[in-house]
XYZ file of C-alpha atoms in Angstrom:
656
model
C 0.040 -0.037 0.024
C 1.381 3.431 -0.940
C 1.698 6.422 1.390
C -1.643 7.897 0.131
C -3.420 4.666 0.827
C -1.962 4.396 4.308
C -2.956 7.953 5.130
C -6.528 7.282 3.877
C -6.675 4.153 5.990
C -5.411 6.145 9.011
C -8.120 8.786 8.485
C -10.792 6.131 8.110
C -9.746 4.245 11.242
C -9.482 7.447 13.238
C -12.972 8.550 12.109
C -14.394 5.223 13.110
C -12.809 5.403 16.609
C -14.068 8.983 17.070
C -17.579 8.040 15.965
C -17.663 5.024 18.307
C -16.268 7.148 21.156
C -19.029 9.757 20.680
C -21.722 7.050 20.587
C -20.387 5.686 23.839
C -20.334 9.208 25.460
C -16.491 9.145 25.622
C -15.187 12.685 26.061
C -12.290 12.954 23.577
C -11.285 16.517 24.489
C -13.226 17.282 27.642
C -13.828 20.822 28.495
C -11.880 21.769 31.580
C -14.265 21.900 34.545
C -14.945 25.317 35.998
C -13.081 24.470 39.236
C -9.838 23.979 37.188
C -10.006 27.429 35.694
C -9.458 29.139 39.057
C -6.169 29.830 40.904
C -5.038 28.074 44.051
C -7.526 28.152 46.892
C -8.124 26.337 50.185
C -11.406 24.550 49.123
C -10.279 23.744 45.592
C -11.599 20.159 45.804
C -14.714 20.947 47.915
C -17.093 19.887 45.106
C -14.861 17.716 42.887
C -13.223 15.548 45.598
C -14.324 16.540 49.124
C -12.660 13.432 50.617
C -9.227 14.258 49.232
C -7.731 15.672 52.392
C -9.148 12.873 54.503
C -7.650 10.183 52.247
C -4.198 11.844 52.447
C -4.436 12.227 56.217
C -5.453 8.554 56.655
C -2.540 7.170 54.640
C 0.055 9.500 56.162
C -1.196 8.622 59.615
C -0.956 4.889 58.872
C 2.652 5.030 57.740
C 3.635 7.408 60.538
C 2.444 4.838 62.995
C 4.297 2.053 61.181
C 7.512 4.139 61.114
C 7.718 7.495 62.956
C 10.600 8.569 60.719
C 8.286 8.632 57.607
C 6.959 12.230 58.042
C 10.424 13.740 57.372
C 11.072 12.215 53.916
C 7.469 12.930 52.873
C 7.914 16.604 53.855
C 11.261 16.661 52.037
C 9.727 15.478 48.797
C 7.619 18.649 48.710
C 10.641 20.890 49.308
C 12.717 19.178 46.563
C 9.795 19.455 44.187
C 9.114 23.098 44.645
C 12.648 24.371 44.329
C 13.041 22.700 40.868
C 10.814 24.278 38.184
C 8.057 24.803 40.741
C 5.567 22.770 42.785
C 4.552 20.560 39.892
C 5.347 16.969 41.013
C 8.274 16.804 38.531
C 10.289 15.113 41.294
C 7.903 12.110 41.093
C 8.433 11.313 37.386
C 10.548 8.302 36.604
C 13.510 8.440 34.245
C 13.043 6.999 30.783
C 15.534 5.295 28.506
C 16.419 8.691 27.137
C 15.863 11.256 29.869
C 17.262 11.207 33.417
C 14.573 12.633 35.662
C 14.975 14.714 38.824
C 14.587 11.772 41.229
C 17.763 10.238 39.761
C 19.894 13.373 40.235
C 22.679 12.697 42.794
C 21.234 15.245 45.205
C 17.934 13.309 45.216
C 19.338 9.843 45.670
C 18.306 9.797 49.328
C 14.705 10.739 48.642
C 12.263 8.030 49.629
C 8.683 7.077 50.431
C 7.564 7.301 46.826
C 5.497 4.194 47.485
C 3.477 6.153 50.051
C 2.724 8.822 47.448
C 1.697 6.148 45.002
C -0.682 4.588 47.553
C -2.335 7.917 48.234
C -2.685 8.617 44.583
C -4.224 5.143 43.953
C -6.847 5.757 46.654
C -7.651 9.231 45.259
C -8.035 7.823 41.736
C -10.465 5.253 43.063
C -12.503 7.925 44.845
C -12.167 10.795 42.377
C -10.622 9.685 39.044
C -8.321 12.151 37.268
C -9.117 14.953 39.701
C -6.452 15.453 42.386
C -3.014 16.265 40.970
C 0.176 14.645 42.222
C 1.475 18.145 42.975
C -1.357 18.679 45.411
C -0.791 15.200 46.806
C 2.759 16.242 47.682
C 1.506 19.503 49.320
C -1.145 17.765 51.392
C 1.186 14.929 52.352
C 3.754 17.413 53.593
C 1.073 19.251 55.648
C -0.116 16.094 57.320
C 3.383 14.775 57.841
C 4.270 17.904 59.818
C 1.176 17.415 61.880
C 1.859 13.768 62.493
C 5.272 14.783 63.788
C 3.732 17.052 66.366
C 3.667 20.295 64.426
C 0.662 22.494 63.536
C -1.874 21.449 60.916
C -1.175 24.132 58.376
C -3.782 25.241 55.868
C -2.528 25.014 52.300
C -3.994 26.305 49.006
C -4.688 23.658 46.341
C -5.296 23.576 42.634
C -1.780 22.786 41.260
C -1.361 20.774 38.115
C 1.304 18.315 37.205
C 4.277 19.075 34.915
C 5.109 17.189 31.701
C 8.907 17.395 32.203
C 11.575 16.427 34.661
C 15.344 16.843 34.199
C 18.050 15.728 36.624
C 20.370 18.659 35.825
C 17.701 21.072 37.122
C 17.867 19.550 40.581
C 21.577 19.903 40.799
C 21.321 23.528 39.712
C 18.402 24.651 41.835
C 18.390 22.703 45.142
C 20.322 24.242 48.076
C 23.405 22.214 48.839
C 24.208 21.205 52.416
C 27.616 22.856 52.065
C 26.331 26.340 51.191
C 26.975 29.387 53.333
C 24.363 32.078 53.913
C 25.261 34.024 50.753
C 24.886 30.905 48.685
C 21.632 29.965 50.367
C 20.163 33.410 49.970
C 20.981 33.371 46.271
C 19.342 29.956 45.901
C 16.201 30.981 47.797
C 15.985 34.277 45.914
C 15.945 32.359 42.661
C 12.527 31.015 43.645
C 11.197 34.188 45.213
C 12.012 33.397 48.847
C 13.805 35.773 51.245
C 16.038 35.692 54.292
C 13.164 35.145 56.755
C 11.862 32.276 54.609
C 15.363 30.720 54.528
C 15.673 30.617 58.314
C 12.085 29.472 58.956
C 12.130 26.730 56.300
C 15.525 25.502 57.511
C 13.578 24.619 60.659
C 12.263 21.693 58.712
C 15.480 20.050 59.707
C 13.968 19.542 63.180
C 12.984 16.110 61.721
C 14.783 13.940 59.306
C 18.158 12.384 58.802
C 21.489 13.159 57.216
C 24.200 10.992 55.599
C 27.968 11.012 55.948
C 28.515 12.440 52.492
C 26.528 15.543 53.442
C 28.851 16.387 56.340
C 32.127 15.048 55.034
C 33.439 18.631 54.598
C 32.852 19.176 58.345
C 34.589 16.053 59.633
C 37.410 15.552 57.059
C 40.285 16.135 57.275
C 39.594 17.693 60.692
C 36.427 18.040 62.741
C 34.770 21.461 62.395
C 35.442 23.454 65.610
C 31.848 24.784 65.569
C 30.534 21.374 66.512
C 29.858 20.910 70.246
C 32.782 19.096 71.823
C 32.301 15.320 71.356
C 29.483 15.674 68.805
C 31.695 16.083 65.812
C 33.919 13.256 67.015
C 30.808 11.026 67.403
C 29.802 11.760 63.828
C 33.349 11.027 62.624
C 33.261 7.692 64.409
C 29.938 6.739 62.769
C 31.153 7.808 59.264
C 34.621 6.224 59.331
C 35.898 2.698 59.115
C 39.601 2.508 59.727
C 39.832 6.146 58.854
C 37.957 5.849 55.525
C 34.497 7.198 54.721
C 32.143 4.330 54.599
C 30.773 3.368 51.228
C 28.308 3.615 49.733
C 27.776 7.124 51.114
C 23.958 6.689 51.138
C 24.007 3.419 53.091
C 20.989 3.591 55.383
C 23.166 2.398 58.241
C 25.440 5.467 57.989
C 22.953 8.292 58.757
C 21.978 10.299 61.796
C 19.109 12.494 62.947
C 19.285 16.145 62.017
C 18.039 16.913 65.486
C 19.750 14.637 68.051
C 17.563 15.887 70.923
C 13.915 15.573 69.802
C 14.607 13.636 66.652
C 11.011 12.719 65.645
C 9.207 15.842 66.836
C 8.472 18.879 64.718
C 9.364 21.687 67.122
C 11.874 24.534 67.631
C 14.601 22.373 69.106
C 16.532 22.720 65.867
C 17.234 26.316 66.631
C 18.272 25.535 70.198
C 20.592 22.874 68.800
C 22.281 25.499 66.621
C 23.064 27.506 69.683
C 24.543 24.456 71.396
C 26.829 23.488 68.447
C 24.566 20.656 67.329
C 23.759 21.921 63.839
C 24.482 19.057 61.454
C 25.198 20.602 58.060
C 27.261 23.626 57.030
C 24.030 25.215 55.892
C 22.599 24.727 59.333
C 25.692 26.093 61.286
C 25.871 29.147 58.901
C 22.463 30.392 60.256
C 24.068 30.899 63.625
C 27.468 32.214 62.569
C 26.216 34.738 60.030
C 25.137 38.069 61.461
C 22.315 38.365 58.950
C 20.479 35.317 60.349
C 21.627 35.117 64.022
C 18.696 37.234 65.284
C 16.093 34.948 63.720
C 17.784 31.809 65.113
C 17.643 33.373 68.571
C 14.007 34.420 68.133
C 12.816 31.005 66.959
C 14.814 29.229 69.701
C 13.176 31.288 72.333
C 9.639 31.327 70.960
C 8.224 28.140 69.336
C 4.921 29.859 68.509
C 6.704 32.465 66.469
C 8.593 29.750 64.640
C 5.411 27.764 63.919
C 3.694 30.907 62.629
C 6.533 31.985 60.345
C 7.170 28.430 59.116
C 3.465 28.305 58.051
C 3.765 31.621 56.141
C 7.018 30.579 54.424
C 5.720 27.059 53.722
C 2.636 28.382 51.966
C 4.801 30.797 50.030
C 7.069 28.028 48.919
C 4.015 25.993 47.856
C 3.145 28.644 45.258
C 6.476 28.661 43.422
C 5.876 28.469 39.643
C 2.691 26.415 40.015
C 0.758 25.201 36.984
C -2.988 25.883 37.188
C -6.103 25.951 35.005
C -5.370 24.033 31.810
C -1.547 24.059 32.150
C 0.189 20.726 32.515
C -2.037 17.816 33.393
C -3.460 15.764 36.192
C -1.530 12.490 36.080
C -3.254 9.204 36.725
C -0.022 7.747 38.149
C 2.424 10.134 39.707
C 5.539 8.458 38.243
C 4.576 8.703 34.575
C 2.917 11.282 32.392
C -0.752 10.586 31.327
C -1.871 10.461 27.764
C -4.980 12.484 26.918
C -7.923 10.427 25.766
C -7.587 11.596 22.161
C -3.856 10.763 22.170
C -4.599 7.365 23.626
C -6.904 6.757 20.668
C -4.256 7.945 18.211
C -1.809 5.523 19.852
C -4.270 2.805 19.176
C -4.570 3.971 15.566
C -0.848 4.097 15.226
C -0.580 0.512 16.477
C -3.032 -0.594 13.823
C -1.067 1.326 11.176
C 2.110 -0.445 12.264
C 0.408 -3.742 11.526
C -0.724 -2.423 8.153
C 2.633 -1.098 7.139
C 2.664 2.305 8.810
C 5.310 3.607 11.237
C 5.423 4.013 15.008
C 6.421 7.115 16.921
C 8.753 7.309 19.936
C 8.458 10.577 21.892
C 11.503 11.421 23.948
C 14.521 13.657 23.605
C 17.880 12.899 25.213
C 21.160 14.665 25.802
C 23.935 13.806 23.297
C 21.437 11.960 21.055
C 23.791 11.963 18.055
C 26.711 10.489 20.051
C 24.955 7.137 19.778
C 22.922 7.810 16.615
C 25.441 8.089 13.833
C 26.976 11.563 14.181
C 29.051 11.910 17.308
C 30.643 15.195 16.177
C 27.392 16.842 15.226
C 27.123 19.338 18.118
C 30.755 20.389 17.713
C 30.233 21.020 14.005
C 27.084 23.063 14.627
C 28.746 25.040 17.439
C 31.664 25.923 15.172
C 29.474 27.179 12.351
C 27.085 29.177 14.513
C 29.793 30.697 16.702
C 31.649 31.850 13.564
C 28.461 33.350 12.147
C 27.689 35.317 15.333
C 31.284 36.521 15.658
C 30.974 37.834 12.107
C 27.597 39.458 12.698
C 26.281 39.964 16.217
C 22.710 40.294 14.812
C 22.709 36.566 14.077
C 22.369 35.779 17.787
C 18.952 37.354 18.345
C 17.901 36.310 14.845
C 18.545 32.637 15.561
C 17.025 32.789 19.028
C 13.855 34.399 17.644
C 13.658 31.886 14.835
C 13.632 29.027 17.416
C 10.778 30.716 19.285
C 8.751 31.194 16.106
C 9.399 27.533 15.190
C 8.350 26.013 18.523
C 5.183 28.092 19.004
C 3.806 26.922 15.589
C 3.229 23.160 15.374
C 6.119 22.567 17.827
C 9.919 22.546 17.459
C 9.941 20.764 14.104
C 11.866 23.091 11.768
C 8.730 24.081 9.890
C 9.717 27.750 10.023
C 12.695 26.923 7.824
C 10.694 25.786 4.834
C 10.762 28.168 1.847
C 7.597 29.752 0.374
C 4.743 28.909 0.303
C 5.203 28.327 4.061
C 5.295 29.851 7.548
C 7.990 32.215 6.263
C 5.303 34.075 4.297
C 3.313 35.033 7.428
C 3.657 38.659 8.496
C 5.256 37.856 11.868
C 7.947 35.871 10.098
C 8.820 38.239 7.308
C 11.514 39.870 9.442
C 13.182 36.591 10.510
C 16.784 36.263 9.505
C 19.727 33.921 9.948
C 18.466 31.162 7.691
C 21.822 31.056 5.882
C 23.499 30.160 9.223
C 21.189 27.134 9.598
C 21.943 26.209 5.984
C 25.679 26.315 6.709
C 25.338 24.231 9.819
C 23.225 21.700 7.929
C 25.831 21.481 5.153
C 28.550 20.784 7.726
C 26.632 17.884 9.379
C 25.414 16.523 6.033
C 29.042 16.331 4.791
C 30.065 14.479 7.955
C 26.920 12.288 8.512
C 24.423 12.411 5.599
C 20.797 12.105 6.575
C 21.286 11.938 10.278
C 20.922 15.435 11.986
C 17.535 17.158 11.849
C 17.045 20.811 11.007
C 14.860 21.117 14.108
C 17.797 20.103 16.325
C 20.226 22.406 14.482
C 17.846 25.314 15.149
C 17.541 24.370 18.920
C 21.258 24.100 19.251
C 21.805 27.344 17.400
C 19.407 29.175 19.784
C 21.347 27.817 22.812
C 24.683 28.842 21.299
C 23.277 32.319 20.621
C 22.167 32.674 24.305
C 25.580 31.414 25.590
C 27.526 33.923 23.441
C 25.193 36.852 24.052
C 25.270 36.290 27.815
C 29.038 36.084 27.889
C 28.838 32.435 28.779
C 26.743 33.114 31.917
C 23.555 31.439 30.659
C 23.855 28.004 29.104
C 22.269 24.535 29.240
C 22.541 21.202 27.650
C 20.042 20.874 24.797
C 18.266 17.516 24.617
C 18.216 16.348 20.964
C 16.495 13.796 18.838
C 13.872 16.013 17.189
C 12.721 15.228 13.698
C 11.570 17.614 10.988
C 7.915 18.411 10.315
C 6.088 17.712 7.065
C 3.744 20.773 7.181
C 4.449 24.516 6.922
C 1.498 26.816 6.490
C 1.430 30.606 6.334
C -1.831 30.699 8.194
C -0.455 29.143 11.373
C 1.942 31.822 12.739
C -0.858 34.444 12.978
C -2.837 31.984 15.085
C -0.182 30.831 17.497
C 2.496 33.552 17.735
C 1.977 36.307 20.352
C 1.621 39.739 18.756
C 3.760 42.661 19.888
C 0.589 44.590 20.945
C -0.770 41.690 23.144
C -1.905 42.244 26.712
C -1.103 39.804 29.488
C -4.369 37.905 29.096
C -3.616 37.225 25.428
C 0.027 36.437 26.100
C -1.002 33.973 28.801
C -3.434 32.291 26.499
C -0.843 31.950 23.722
C 1.748 30.545 26.030
C -0.749 28.248 27.727
C -1.633 26.838 24.270
C 1.994 25.891 23.871
C 1.981 24.353 27.389
C 4.021 27.086 29.022
C 3.206 28.786 32.358
C 3.011 32.481 33.253
C 6.460 32.397 35.010
C 7.943 30.784 31.897
C 6.275 33.382 29.740
C 7.874 36.271 31.708
C 11.254 34.475 31.691
C 11.164 33.891 27.939
C 10.216 37.423 27.316
C 13.699 38.244 28.569
C 14.932 37.199 25.167
C 14.025 40.739 24.209
C 17.151 41.719 25.992
C 18.820 41.397 22.585
C 17.614 42.116 19.041
C 15.666 44.853 17.352
C 12.070 45.678 16.426
C 10.680 47.659 13.536
C 8.911 50.932 14.228
C 5.652 49.424 12.979
C 5.749 46.946 15.881
C 5.240 49.746 18.451
C 3.695 52.538 16.397
C 0.506 52.116 18.412
C 2.471 53.391 21.475
C 3.483 56.642 19.779
C 0.530 57.648 17.638
C -2.030 59.182 17.653
C -1.201 59.709 21.310
C 1.794 58.581 23.390
C 1.131 55.519 25.576
C 1.033 56.877 29.198
C 3.061 53.848 30.363
C 6.031 54.998 28.211
C 8.793 56.900 29.958
C 8.393 60.461 28.432
C 12.064 60.827 27.573
C 12.061 57.295 26.034
C 9.023 58.132 24.010
C 10.688 61.301 22.651
C 13.711 59.267 21.684
C 11.545 56.729 19.869
C 9.775 59.421 17.949
C 13.128 60.716 16.698
C 14.129 57.178 15.609
C 10.779 56.495 13.973
C 9.736 59.593 11.981
C 6.346 59.391 10.255
C 6.352 56.977 7.338
C 9.517 55.162 8.326
C 9.967 51.568 9.398
C 13.361 51.769 10.932
C 14.664 49.348 13.470
C 15.167 50.123 17.191
C 16.986 48.104 19.896
C 14.612 46.166 22.127
C 16.878 46.858 25.015
C 18.217 50.379 24.844
C 20.622 49.936 27.727
C 22.583 46.742 26.889
C 21.297 45.967 23.401
C 23.727 43.141 22.547
C 23.984 41.486 25.959
C 21.396 38.959 27.146
C 20.912 39.916 30.775
C 18.347 41.103 33.379
C 18.461 44.729 32.240
C 15.392 44.075 30.046
C 13.419 43.837 33.299
C 14.946 46.919 34.934
C 13.966 48.791 31.777
C 10.366 47.602 32.205
C 10.494 48.847 35.812
C 11.552 52.243 34.395
C 8.760 52.198 31.772
C 11.262 51.657 28.971
C 9.753 48.516 27.501
C 9.651 48.894 23.738
C 6.655 46.747 22.735
C 3.237 46.721 24.378
C 3.767 43.024 25.088
C 6.913 43.952 27.040
C 5.615 46.832 29.164
C 2.333 45.074 30.149
C 4.370 42.554 32.108
C 5.262 45.372 34.544
C 1.902 47.166 34.525
C -0.239 44.034 35.016
C -0.288 43.062 38.743
C -0.363 39.342 37.779
C 3.122 39.598 36.309
C 4.786 42.644 37.842
C 6.186 40.547 40.735
C 7.820 38.216 38.225
C 9.373 41.211 36.498
C 10.841 42.292 39.822
C 12.177 38.818 40.607
C 13.797 38.480 37.110
C 15.502 41.833 37.626
C 18.133 39.800 39.588
C 20.467 38.247 37.042
C 20.851 34.885 38.783
C 17.050 34.543 39.044
C 16.582 35.434 35.426
C 19.325 33.123 34.264
C 17.879 30.115 36.131
C 14.308 30.838 35.000
C 15.359 31.448 31.402
C 17.325 28.212 31.227
C 14.405 26.240 32.599
C 11.857 27.905 30.336
C 14.042 27.372 27.207
C 14.221 23.669 28.032
C 10.506 23.521 28.386
C 9.870 25.472 25.130
C 12.339 23.273 23.247
C 10.162 20.257 24.096
C 6.889 21.611 22.602
C 5.207 19.017 20.361
C 8.503 17.531 19.172
C 8.576 14.787 16.565
C 10.802 11.870 17.440
C 11.453 8.261 16.636
C 10.121 7.703 13.055
C 7.669 10.647 13.017
C 8.342 13.340 10.382
C 11.637 13.068 8.513
C 15.256 14.167 8.521
C 15.411 16.775 5.781
C 18.437 16.780 3.464
C 17.857 20.501 2.830
C 16.289 22.556 5.642
C 14.447 24.768 3.175
C 12.390 21.999 1.526
C 10.717 18.662 2.363
C 12.427 15.583 1.138
């Protein structure tokens, strides 16, 4: 059977399945219930699953009675989840054959009690199928674990949704290490919107739980830290050494000790008292006492348990709102360790299986780091880096051009290289008529085709080119490993960009909708907008802000300057960032704070209360860098084609 026949058969089978599904009242693309369209709130499941909290409490109570050390690792799961791409249950996803997930990062090796989370989720699915997210399971489990350990029963807002991604490197980058001092800890907490008070209060979570030898090796080798209480450090050394050598493996359950050696299983303020007595276990604990910025709070919480409990509750709820997915973002997983397939996708999988039997092809959907190292072109990334770097060094404008091209590709049909196809195609759409840098992609493609014909996709070349552009434009301060294995799309329509790409005059509501359609959150939207730190815009893109009247949110002096650069009838280009136009940095956000955002879609991020706080947070370079890296990884995964889907084009400008 030829390709046309197979496609016809696919359409016929799909139509039959959809017809049968409708006749059986199967909801293929269910409308999101009203309760999912609202932000976090305390009674989120009041109507959809009123027994949710009771189920979580019952299971946590059962396992706390079986083993009173269980509350600590259950609480810790929530902390480790929220600090890495937000409270989205990404820490629960299992690794695949191609992607190493967060739970397998070295810093997460000692996480446990996943089986308890799975049991809670199973009971919730039985009571209220596909309703309570794994992210909310983690939040509720942490709340009840604290209570089971003797702490307050904190209220917590609910309504989180589950992420679709999980990357081990993100954990290593974003989780606070045990060896950090206060400056390092503050930077780490600031990256997720938490402050000094939150740092000290949340560190009080170490009032329960256990540590391992590897986490304190810097404090006992080669000499015992003098800040330890006399005898305590020596005792730890004795437990961790065997004939003078650190016991192996470092995470052996037999080589661990309670964070709080006094009231080990009780959630109280003894942790802070311990710090004052030289019984702080980790460097990060001891630093709270020895640093003048945090000493006062340690003393306050040691003296007044009620104040500690109150502040811990405030900071805990604040942490629980980090980069949450809500509404229609992400999904509600059926099993917390694996992503769920939508009903319609499940049907398509069934169709695909039938097509395999009848001569069609199957699709495998995962990206992986260093894909080409084991897929026929081990030098691919080096070749692409060389070509793109040379092109940017020759013409700095290539960096923002390639970065923008990657954005425009991913937002339309996914990151499949469809934007590269020559007319008639996406290139013809008005938003894409100012794209440039295609010749750089052509040169990179020529280089890899010469080395490994028919192996490296144009979609991957574009994703790598964007990352290289960011690295060079940020002076090497923002970089990440690009997962590869994308394949090239077979469709490129001029009608699509107008539908999916955000317009320069969009307000926050429109921007949020466009990004949500692509599966991206509001924090990711604000972070990715920082790409406007480099590049230019034509006068026509912001003419609405200058005429017939000047936009009142424009800085008057800035507006006057723009009028000089854009006289009537001209369509000149103006730098998106007037302060550091060729450097990718946080100054884009400080410009917004000063009402110097060039496009409407830029300035509204500051004027809209729903995003202004994110603008402030990203005004710190380290915060912006971390958020931008994470958001670029997420964007680069939008609707990718992998396995045998699509094709590997021989020429990026035309289909094979």
